[in-house]
Coordinates of N, CA and C in Angstrom, one line a residue:
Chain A
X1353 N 132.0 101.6 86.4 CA 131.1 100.8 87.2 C 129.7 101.4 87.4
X1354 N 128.7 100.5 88.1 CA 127.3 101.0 87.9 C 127.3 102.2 89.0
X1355 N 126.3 103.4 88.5 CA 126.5 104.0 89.6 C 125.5 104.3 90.1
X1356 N 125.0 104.7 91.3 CA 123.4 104.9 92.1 C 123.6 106.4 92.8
X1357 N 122.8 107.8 92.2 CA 122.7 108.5 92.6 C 121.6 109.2 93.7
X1358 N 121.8 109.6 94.6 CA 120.8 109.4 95.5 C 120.9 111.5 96.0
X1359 N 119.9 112.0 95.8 CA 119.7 113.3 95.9 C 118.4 114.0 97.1
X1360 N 118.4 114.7 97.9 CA 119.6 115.4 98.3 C 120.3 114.6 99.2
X1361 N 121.8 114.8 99.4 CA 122.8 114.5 100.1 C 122.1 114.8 101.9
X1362 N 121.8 115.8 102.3 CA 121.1 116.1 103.9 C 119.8 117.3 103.4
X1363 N 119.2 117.4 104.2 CA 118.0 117.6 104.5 C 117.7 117.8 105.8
X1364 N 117.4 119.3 105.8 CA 116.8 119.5 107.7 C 115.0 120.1 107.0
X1365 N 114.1 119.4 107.6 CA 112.9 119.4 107.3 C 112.3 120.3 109.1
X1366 N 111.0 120.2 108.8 CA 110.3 120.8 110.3 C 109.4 119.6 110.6
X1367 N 108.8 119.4 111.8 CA 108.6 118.5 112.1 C 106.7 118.5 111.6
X1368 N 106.2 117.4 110.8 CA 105.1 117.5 110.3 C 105.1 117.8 108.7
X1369 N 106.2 118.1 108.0 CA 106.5 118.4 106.2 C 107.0 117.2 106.3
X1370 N 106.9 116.8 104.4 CA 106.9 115.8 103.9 C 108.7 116.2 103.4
X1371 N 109.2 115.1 103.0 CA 110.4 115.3 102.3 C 110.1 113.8 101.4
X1372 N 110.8 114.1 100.4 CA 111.1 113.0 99.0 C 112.8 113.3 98.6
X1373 N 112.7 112.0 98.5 CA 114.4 111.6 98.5 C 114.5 110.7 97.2
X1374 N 115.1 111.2 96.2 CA 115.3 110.3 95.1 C 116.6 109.8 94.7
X1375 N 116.3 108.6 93.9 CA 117.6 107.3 93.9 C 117.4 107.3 92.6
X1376 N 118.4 107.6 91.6 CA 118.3 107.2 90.2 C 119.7 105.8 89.9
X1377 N 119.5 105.6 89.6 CA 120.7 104.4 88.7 C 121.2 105.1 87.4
X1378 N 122.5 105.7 87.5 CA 123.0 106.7 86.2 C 123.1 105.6 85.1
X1379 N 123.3 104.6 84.7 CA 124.3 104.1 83.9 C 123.6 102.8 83.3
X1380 N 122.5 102.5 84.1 CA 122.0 101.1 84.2 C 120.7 101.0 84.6
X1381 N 119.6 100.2 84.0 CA 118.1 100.1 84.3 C 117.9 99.2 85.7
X1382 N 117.3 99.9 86.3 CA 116.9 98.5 87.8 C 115.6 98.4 87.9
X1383 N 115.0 97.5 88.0 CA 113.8 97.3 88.1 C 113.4 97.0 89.3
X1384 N 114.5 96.9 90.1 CA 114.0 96.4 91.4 C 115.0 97.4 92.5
X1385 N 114.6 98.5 93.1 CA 115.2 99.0 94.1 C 115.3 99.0 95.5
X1386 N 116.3 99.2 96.6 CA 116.0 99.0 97.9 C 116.2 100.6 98.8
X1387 N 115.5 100.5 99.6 CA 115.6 101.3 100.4 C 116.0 100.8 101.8
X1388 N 117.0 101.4 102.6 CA 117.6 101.2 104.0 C 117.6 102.7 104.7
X1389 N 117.7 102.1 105.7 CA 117.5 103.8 107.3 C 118.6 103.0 108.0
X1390 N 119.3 103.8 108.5 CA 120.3 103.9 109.3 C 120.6 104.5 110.2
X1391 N 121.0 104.1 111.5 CA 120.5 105.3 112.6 C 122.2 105.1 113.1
X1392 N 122.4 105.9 113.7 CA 123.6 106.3 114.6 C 124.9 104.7 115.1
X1393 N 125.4 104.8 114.0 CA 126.4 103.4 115.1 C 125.5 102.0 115.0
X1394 N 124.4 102.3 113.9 CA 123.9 100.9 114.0 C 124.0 100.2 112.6
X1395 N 123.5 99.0 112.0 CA 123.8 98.7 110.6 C 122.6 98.9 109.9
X1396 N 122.6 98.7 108.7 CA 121.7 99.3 107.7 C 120.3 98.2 107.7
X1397 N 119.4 99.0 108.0 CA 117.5 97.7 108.1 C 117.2 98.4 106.8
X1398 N 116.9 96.9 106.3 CA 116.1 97.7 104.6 C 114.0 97.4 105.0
X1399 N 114.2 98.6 104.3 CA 112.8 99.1 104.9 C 111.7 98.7 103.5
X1400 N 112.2 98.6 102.6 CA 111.2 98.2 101.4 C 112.1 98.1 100.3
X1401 N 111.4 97.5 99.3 CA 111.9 96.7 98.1 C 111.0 97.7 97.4
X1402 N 111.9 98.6 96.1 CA 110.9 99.5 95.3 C 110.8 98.3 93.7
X1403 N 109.6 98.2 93.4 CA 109.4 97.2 92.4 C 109.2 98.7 90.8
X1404 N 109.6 98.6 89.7 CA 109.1 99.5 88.9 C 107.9 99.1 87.9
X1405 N 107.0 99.9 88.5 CA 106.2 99.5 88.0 C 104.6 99.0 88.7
X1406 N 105.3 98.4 89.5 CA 104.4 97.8 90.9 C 104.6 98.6 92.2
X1407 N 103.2 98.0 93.2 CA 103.9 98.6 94.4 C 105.0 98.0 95.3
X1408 N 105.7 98.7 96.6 CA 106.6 98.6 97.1 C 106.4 97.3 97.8
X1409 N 107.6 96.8 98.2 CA 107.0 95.5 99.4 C 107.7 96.2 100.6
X1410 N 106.8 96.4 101.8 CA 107.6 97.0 102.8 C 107.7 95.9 103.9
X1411 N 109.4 96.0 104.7 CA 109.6 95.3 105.6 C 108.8 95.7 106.9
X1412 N 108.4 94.1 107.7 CA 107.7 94.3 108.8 C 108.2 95.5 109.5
X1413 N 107.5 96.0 110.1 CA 107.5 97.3 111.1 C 107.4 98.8 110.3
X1414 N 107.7 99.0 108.9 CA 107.6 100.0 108.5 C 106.4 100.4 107.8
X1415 N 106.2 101.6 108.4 CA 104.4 101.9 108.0 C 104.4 102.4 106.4
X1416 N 103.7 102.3 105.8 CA 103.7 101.9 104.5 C 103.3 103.5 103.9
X1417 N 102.5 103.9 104.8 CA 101.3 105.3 104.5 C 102.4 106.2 105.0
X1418 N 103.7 106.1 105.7 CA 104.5 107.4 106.1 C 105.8 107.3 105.3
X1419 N 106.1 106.3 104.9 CA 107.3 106.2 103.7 C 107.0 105.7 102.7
X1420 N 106.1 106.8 101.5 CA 105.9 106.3 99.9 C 106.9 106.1 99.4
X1421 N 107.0 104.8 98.6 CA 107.8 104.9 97.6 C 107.5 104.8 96.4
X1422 N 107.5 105.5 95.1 CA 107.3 105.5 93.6 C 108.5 104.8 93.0
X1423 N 108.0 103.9 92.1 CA 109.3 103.7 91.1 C 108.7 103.8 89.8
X1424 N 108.7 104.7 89.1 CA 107.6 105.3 88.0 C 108.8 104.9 86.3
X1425 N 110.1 104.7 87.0 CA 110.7 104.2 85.7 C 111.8 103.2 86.4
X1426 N 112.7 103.0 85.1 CA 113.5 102.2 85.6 C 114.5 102.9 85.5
X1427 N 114.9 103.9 86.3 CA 116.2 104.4 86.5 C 115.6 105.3 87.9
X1428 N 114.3 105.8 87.8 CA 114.1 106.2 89.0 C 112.9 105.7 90.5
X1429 N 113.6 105.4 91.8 CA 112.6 105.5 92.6 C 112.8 106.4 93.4
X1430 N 111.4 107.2 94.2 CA 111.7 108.0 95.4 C 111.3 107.4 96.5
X1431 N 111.5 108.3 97.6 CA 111.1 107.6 98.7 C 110.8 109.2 99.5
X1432 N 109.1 109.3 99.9 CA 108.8 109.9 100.5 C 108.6 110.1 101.7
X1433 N 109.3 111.1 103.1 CA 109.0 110.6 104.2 C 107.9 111.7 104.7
X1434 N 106.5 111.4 104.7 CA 105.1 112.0 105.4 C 105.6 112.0 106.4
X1435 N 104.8 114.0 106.8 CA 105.0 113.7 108.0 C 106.0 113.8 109.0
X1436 N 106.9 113.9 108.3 CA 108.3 113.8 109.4 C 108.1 114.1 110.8
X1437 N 109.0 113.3 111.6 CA 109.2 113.8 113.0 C 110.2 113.6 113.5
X1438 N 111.0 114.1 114.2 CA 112.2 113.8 114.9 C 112.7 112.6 115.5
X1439 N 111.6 111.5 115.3 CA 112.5 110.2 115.0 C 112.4 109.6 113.7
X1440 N 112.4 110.3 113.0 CA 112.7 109.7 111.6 C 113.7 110.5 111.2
X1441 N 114.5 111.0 111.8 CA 116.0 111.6 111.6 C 116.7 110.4 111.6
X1442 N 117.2 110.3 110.6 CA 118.5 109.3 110.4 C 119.0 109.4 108.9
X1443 N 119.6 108.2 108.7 CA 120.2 108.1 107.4 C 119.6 107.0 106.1
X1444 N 119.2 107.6 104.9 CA 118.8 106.8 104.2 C 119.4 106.5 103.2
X1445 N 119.3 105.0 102.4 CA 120.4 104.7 101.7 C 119.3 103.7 100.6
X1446 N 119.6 104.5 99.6 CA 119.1 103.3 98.3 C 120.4 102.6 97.7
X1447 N 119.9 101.2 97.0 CA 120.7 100.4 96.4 C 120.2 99.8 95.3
X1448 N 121.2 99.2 94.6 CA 120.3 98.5 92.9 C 120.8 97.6 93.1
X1449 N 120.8 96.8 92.1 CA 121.7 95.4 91.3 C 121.4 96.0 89.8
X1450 N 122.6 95.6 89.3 CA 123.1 95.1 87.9 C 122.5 94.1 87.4
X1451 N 122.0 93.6 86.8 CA 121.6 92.1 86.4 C 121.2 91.5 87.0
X1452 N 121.9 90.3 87.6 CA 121.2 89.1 88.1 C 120.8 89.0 89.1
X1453 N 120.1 88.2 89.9 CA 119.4 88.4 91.3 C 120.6 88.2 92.7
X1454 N 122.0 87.6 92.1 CA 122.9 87.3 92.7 C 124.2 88.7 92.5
X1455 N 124.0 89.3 91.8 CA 125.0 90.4 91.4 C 125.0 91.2 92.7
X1456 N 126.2 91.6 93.2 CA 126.4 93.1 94.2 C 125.6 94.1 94.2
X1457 N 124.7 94.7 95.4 CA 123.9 95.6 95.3 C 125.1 96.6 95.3
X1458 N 124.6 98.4 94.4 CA 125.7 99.2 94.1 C 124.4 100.4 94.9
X1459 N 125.1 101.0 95.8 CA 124.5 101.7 96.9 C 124.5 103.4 96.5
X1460 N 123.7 104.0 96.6 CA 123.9 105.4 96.6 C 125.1 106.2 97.6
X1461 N 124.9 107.3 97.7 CA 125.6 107.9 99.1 C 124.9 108.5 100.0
X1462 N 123.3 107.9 100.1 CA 122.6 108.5 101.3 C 122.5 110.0 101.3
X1463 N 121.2 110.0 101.9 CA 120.6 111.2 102.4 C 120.8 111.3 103.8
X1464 N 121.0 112.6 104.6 CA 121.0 112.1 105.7 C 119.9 113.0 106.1
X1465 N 118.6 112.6 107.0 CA 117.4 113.7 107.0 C 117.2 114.2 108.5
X1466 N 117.4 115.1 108.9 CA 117.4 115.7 110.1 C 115.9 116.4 109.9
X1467 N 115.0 115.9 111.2 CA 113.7 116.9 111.4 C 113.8 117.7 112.7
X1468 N 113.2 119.0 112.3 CA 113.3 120.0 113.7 C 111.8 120.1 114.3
Chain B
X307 N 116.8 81.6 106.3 CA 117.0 83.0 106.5 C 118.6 83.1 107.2
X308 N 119.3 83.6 106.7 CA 120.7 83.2 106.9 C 121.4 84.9 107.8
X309 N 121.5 84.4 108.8 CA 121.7 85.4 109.9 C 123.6 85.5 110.3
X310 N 123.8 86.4 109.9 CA 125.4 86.7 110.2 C 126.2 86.9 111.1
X311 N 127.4 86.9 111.5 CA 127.7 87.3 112.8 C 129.1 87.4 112.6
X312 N 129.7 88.6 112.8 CA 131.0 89.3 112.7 C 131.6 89.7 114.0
X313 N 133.1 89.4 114.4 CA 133.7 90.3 115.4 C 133.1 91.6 115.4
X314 N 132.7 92.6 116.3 CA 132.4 93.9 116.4 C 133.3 94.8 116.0
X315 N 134.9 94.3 116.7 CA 135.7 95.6 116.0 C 137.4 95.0 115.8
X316 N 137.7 94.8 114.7 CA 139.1 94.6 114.9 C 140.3 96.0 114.9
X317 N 141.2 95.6 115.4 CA 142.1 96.9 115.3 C 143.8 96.1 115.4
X318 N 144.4 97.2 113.9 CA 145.6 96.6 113.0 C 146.3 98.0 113.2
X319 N 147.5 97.6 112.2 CA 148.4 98.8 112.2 C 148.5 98.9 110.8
X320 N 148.9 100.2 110.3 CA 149.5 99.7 108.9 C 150.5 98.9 108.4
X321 N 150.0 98.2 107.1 CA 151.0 97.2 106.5 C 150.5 96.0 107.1
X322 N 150.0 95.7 107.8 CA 149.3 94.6 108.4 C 147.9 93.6 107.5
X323 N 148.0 92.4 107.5 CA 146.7 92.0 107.0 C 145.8 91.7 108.1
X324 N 144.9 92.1 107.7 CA 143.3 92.1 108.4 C 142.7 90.8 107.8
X325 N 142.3 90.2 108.9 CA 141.1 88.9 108.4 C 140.1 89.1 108.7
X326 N 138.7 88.9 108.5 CA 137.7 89.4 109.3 C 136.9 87.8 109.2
X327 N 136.3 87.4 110.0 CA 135.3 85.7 109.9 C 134.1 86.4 109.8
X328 N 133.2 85.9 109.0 CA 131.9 86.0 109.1 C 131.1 84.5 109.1
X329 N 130.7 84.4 110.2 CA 129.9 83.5 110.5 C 128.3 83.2 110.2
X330 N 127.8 82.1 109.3 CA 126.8 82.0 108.7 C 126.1 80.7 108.3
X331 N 125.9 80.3 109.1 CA 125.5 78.7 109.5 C 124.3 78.1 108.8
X332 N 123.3 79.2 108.7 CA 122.0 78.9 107.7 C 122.0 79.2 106.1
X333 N 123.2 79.3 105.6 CA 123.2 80.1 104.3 C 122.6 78.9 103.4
X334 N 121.9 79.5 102.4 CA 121.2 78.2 101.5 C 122.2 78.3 99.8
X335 N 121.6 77.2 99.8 CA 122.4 76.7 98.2 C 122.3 77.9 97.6
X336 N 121.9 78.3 97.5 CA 122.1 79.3 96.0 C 122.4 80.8 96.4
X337 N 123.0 81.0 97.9 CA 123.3 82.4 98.1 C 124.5 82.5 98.0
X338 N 125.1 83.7 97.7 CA 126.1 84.4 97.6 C 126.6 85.1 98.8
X339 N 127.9 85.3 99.1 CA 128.6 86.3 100.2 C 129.2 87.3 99.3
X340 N 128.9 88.2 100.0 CA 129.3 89.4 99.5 C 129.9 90.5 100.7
X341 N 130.6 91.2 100.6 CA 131.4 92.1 101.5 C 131.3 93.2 101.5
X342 N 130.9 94.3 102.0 CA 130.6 95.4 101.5 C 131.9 96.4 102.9
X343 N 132.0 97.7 102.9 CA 132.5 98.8 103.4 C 131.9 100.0 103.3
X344 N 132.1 100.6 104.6 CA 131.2 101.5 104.4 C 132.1 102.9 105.5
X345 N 132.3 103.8 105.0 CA 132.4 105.2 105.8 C 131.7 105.9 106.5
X346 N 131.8 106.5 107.2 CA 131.1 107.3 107.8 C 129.8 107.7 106.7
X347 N 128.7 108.5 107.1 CA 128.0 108.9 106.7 C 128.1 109.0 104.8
X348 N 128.5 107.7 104.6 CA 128.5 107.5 103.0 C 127.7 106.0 103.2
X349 N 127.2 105.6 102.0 CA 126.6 104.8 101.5 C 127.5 103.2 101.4
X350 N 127.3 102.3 102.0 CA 128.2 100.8 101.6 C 128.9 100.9 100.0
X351 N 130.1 100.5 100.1 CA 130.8 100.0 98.9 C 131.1 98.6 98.9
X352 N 131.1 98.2 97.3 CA 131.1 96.9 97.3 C 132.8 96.4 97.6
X353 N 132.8 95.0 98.2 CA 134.4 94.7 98.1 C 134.6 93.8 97.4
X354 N 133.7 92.7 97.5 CA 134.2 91.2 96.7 C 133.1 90.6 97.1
X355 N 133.0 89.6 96.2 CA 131.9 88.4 96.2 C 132.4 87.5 96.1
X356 N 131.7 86.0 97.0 CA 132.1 84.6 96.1 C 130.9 84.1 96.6
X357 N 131.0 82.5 95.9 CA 130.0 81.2 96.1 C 131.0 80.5 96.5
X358 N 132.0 80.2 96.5 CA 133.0 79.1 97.4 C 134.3 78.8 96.8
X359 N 135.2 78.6 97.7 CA 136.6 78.7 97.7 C 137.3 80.0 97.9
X360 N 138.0 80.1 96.6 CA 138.7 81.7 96.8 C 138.4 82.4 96.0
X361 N 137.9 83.7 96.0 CA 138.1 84.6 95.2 C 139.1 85.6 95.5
X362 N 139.8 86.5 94.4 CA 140.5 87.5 94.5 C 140.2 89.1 94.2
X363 N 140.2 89.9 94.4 CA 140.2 90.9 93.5 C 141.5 91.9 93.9
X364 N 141.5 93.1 93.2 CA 142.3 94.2 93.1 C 142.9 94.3 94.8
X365 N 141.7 94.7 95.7 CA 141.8 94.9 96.9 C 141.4 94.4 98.0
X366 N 140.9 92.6 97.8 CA 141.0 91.9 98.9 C 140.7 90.5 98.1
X367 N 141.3 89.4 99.1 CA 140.4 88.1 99.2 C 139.2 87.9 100.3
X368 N 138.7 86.4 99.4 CA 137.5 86.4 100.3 C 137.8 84.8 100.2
X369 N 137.6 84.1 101.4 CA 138.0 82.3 101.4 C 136.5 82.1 102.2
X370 N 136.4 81.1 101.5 CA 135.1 80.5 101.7 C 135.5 78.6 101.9
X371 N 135.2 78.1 103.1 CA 135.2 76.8 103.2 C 134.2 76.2 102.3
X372 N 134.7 74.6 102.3 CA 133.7 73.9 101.3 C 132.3 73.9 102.1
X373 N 132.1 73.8 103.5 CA 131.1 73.9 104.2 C 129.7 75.4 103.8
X374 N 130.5 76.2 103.7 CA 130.3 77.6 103.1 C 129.4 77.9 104.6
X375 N 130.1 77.3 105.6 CA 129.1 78.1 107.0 C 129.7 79.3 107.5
X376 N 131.1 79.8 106.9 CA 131.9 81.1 107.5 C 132.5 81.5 106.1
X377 N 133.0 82.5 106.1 CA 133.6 83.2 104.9 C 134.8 84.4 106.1
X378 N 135.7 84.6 105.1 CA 136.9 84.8 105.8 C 137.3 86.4 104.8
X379 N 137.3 87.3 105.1 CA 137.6 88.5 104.4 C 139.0 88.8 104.6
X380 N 139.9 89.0 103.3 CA 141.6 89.2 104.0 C 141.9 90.5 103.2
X381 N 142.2 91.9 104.3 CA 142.7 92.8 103.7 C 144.1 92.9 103.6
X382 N 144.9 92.7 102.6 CA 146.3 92.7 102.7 C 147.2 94.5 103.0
X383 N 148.0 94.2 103.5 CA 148.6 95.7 104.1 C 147.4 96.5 103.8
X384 N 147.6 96.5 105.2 CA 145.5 97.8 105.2 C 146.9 99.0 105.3
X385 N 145.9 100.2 105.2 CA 146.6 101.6 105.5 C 145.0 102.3 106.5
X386 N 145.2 103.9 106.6 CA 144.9 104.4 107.5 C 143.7 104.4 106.9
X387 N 143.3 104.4 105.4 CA 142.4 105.1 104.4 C 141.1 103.6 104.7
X388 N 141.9 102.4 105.0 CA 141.2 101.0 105.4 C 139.7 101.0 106.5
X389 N 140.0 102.4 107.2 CA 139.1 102.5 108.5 C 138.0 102.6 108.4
X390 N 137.4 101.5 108.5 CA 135.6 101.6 108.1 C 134.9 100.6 108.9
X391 N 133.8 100.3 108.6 CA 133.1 99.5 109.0 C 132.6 98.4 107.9
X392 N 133.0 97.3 108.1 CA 133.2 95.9 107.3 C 131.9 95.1 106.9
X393 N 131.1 95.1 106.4 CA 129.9 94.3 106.5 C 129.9 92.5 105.5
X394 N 129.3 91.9 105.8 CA 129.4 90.2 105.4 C 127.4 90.6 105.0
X395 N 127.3 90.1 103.8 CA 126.0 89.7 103.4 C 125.6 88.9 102.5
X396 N 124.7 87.8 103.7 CA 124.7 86.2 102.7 C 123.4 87.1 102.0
X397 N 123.6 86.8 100.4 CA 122.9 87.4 99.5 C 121.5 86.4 99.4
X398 N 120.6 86.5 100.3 CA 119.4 85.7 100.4 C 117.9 86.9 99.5
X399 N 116.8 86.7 99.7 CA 116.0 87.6 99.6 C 115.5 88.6 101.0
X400 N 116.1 88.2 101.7 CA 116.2 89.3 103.1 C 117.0 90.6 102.6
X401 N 117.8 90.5 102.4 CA 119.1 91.4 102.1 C 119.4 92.2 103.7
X402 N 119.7 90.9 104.6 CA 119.5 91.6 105.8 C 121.1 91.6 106.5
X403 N 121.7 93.1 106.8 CA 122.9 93.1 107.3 C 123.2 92.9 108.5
X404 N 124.3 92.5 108.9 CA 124.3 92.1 110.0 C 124.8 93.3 110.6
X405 N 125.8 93.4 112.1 CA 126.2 94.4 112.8 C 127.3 94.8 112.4
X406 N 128.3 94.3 111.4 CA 129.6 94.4 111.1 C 130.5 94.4 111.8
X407 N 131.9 94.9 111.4 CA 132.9 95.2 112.2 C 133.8 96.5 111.6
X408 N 134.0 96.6 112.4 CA 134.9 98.4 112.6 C 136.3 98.0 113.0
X409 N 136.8 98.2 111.5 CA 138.2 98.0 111.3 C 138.9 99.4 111.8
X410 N 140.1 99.3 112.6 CA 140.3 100.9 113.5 C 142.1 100.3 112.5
X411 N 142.1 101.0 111.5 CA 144.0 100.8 111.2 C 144.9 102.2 112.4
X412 N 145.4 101.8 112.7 CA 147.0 103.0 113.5 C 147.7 103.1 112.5
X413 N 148.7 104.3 112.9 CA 150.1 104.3 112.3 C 150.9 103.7 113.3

């Protein structure tokens, strides 16, 4: 099955360094990636749509200038968090599709980013 | 924009089937339901998809009225390994999850 690798696993950063979190697609080309934050007991908010090739489309409320995302091929996007601060500790999760616009998104296994 | 709504938490025993309703009153013609699971601090896994009636797979059904305003997830004999959190997502261009449910199996 398709598979979505997502590197590194946790991350404790300091507060004010940048961290970059990368999502590849081992097996399969995506041209269109998502990114989700997940906080404690709550369900997953997708934070931006990585287009390859183009820029990102980011969901309302997420500032656009503190979480870059690249998608420079089609097997890879990152997602960089500027900046960090101790509420942007939480859990981040990329996802793809396979094919069609209706196909199952196939999810990474998250990063989880702790800032001190 | 098709907004979902799940029991918060069901709780089974083993050997037991689990149903879970997902309720979804705005869903438009051309979306899909899809099911996902998720563990602790891991990433969603896929469970099953449909567009309407029944689908089956390996490890669950999913029943879909002709209305397609609720979708019905059925785990058959869950075990302990079952314990996660359940998510329903009408596949729109939102890709927006709802709160799910937290399936608790006992022995």
């Amino acid at each position: 099955g398709a598979v979505v690798s997502q590197h590194p696993s946790w991350v404790i950063c300091k507060s004010g360094t940048s961290v970059k979190i990368e999502c590849r697609s081992l097996d399969f080309q995506a041209t269109t990636m998502f990114w989700y934050r997940q906080f404690p007991k709550q369900s997953l908010m997708l934070m931006a749509t990585s287009n390859e090739g183009s820029k990102a489309t980011y969901e309302q409320g997420v500032e656009k200038d503190k979480f870059l995302i690249n998608h420079a091929s089609l097997t890879l996007s990152t997602l960089t968090v500027t900046s960090a601060h101790p509420e942007d500790s939480s859990f981040y999760i990329c996802s793809a599709r396979v094919g069609q616009v209706n196909s199952p998104l196939h999810f990474g296994n998250g990063t989880r980013l702790t800032v001190t | 924009l098709a907004k979902t709504t799940q029991p918060i938490s069901m709780d089974s025993y083993e050997g037991q089937e689990v149903n879970i309703t997902c309720s979804h009153n705005n869903i438009a013609t051309n979306d899909y339901i899809t099911w996902y699971q998720q563990f602790p601090s891991q990433g969603p896994r896929f469970i099953i998809q449909g567009y309407k009636t029944k689908v089956t797979n390996e490890v669950a059904s999913l029943f879909i009225p002709a209305d397609r305003k609720s979708s019905t997830l059925s785990l058959p004999r869950v075990s302990l390994s079952d314990t996660a959190v359940y998510y329903c997502l009408v596949d729109d261009y939102k890709l927006s999850f709802g709160a799910g449910t937290t399936v608790t199996v006992r022995a």
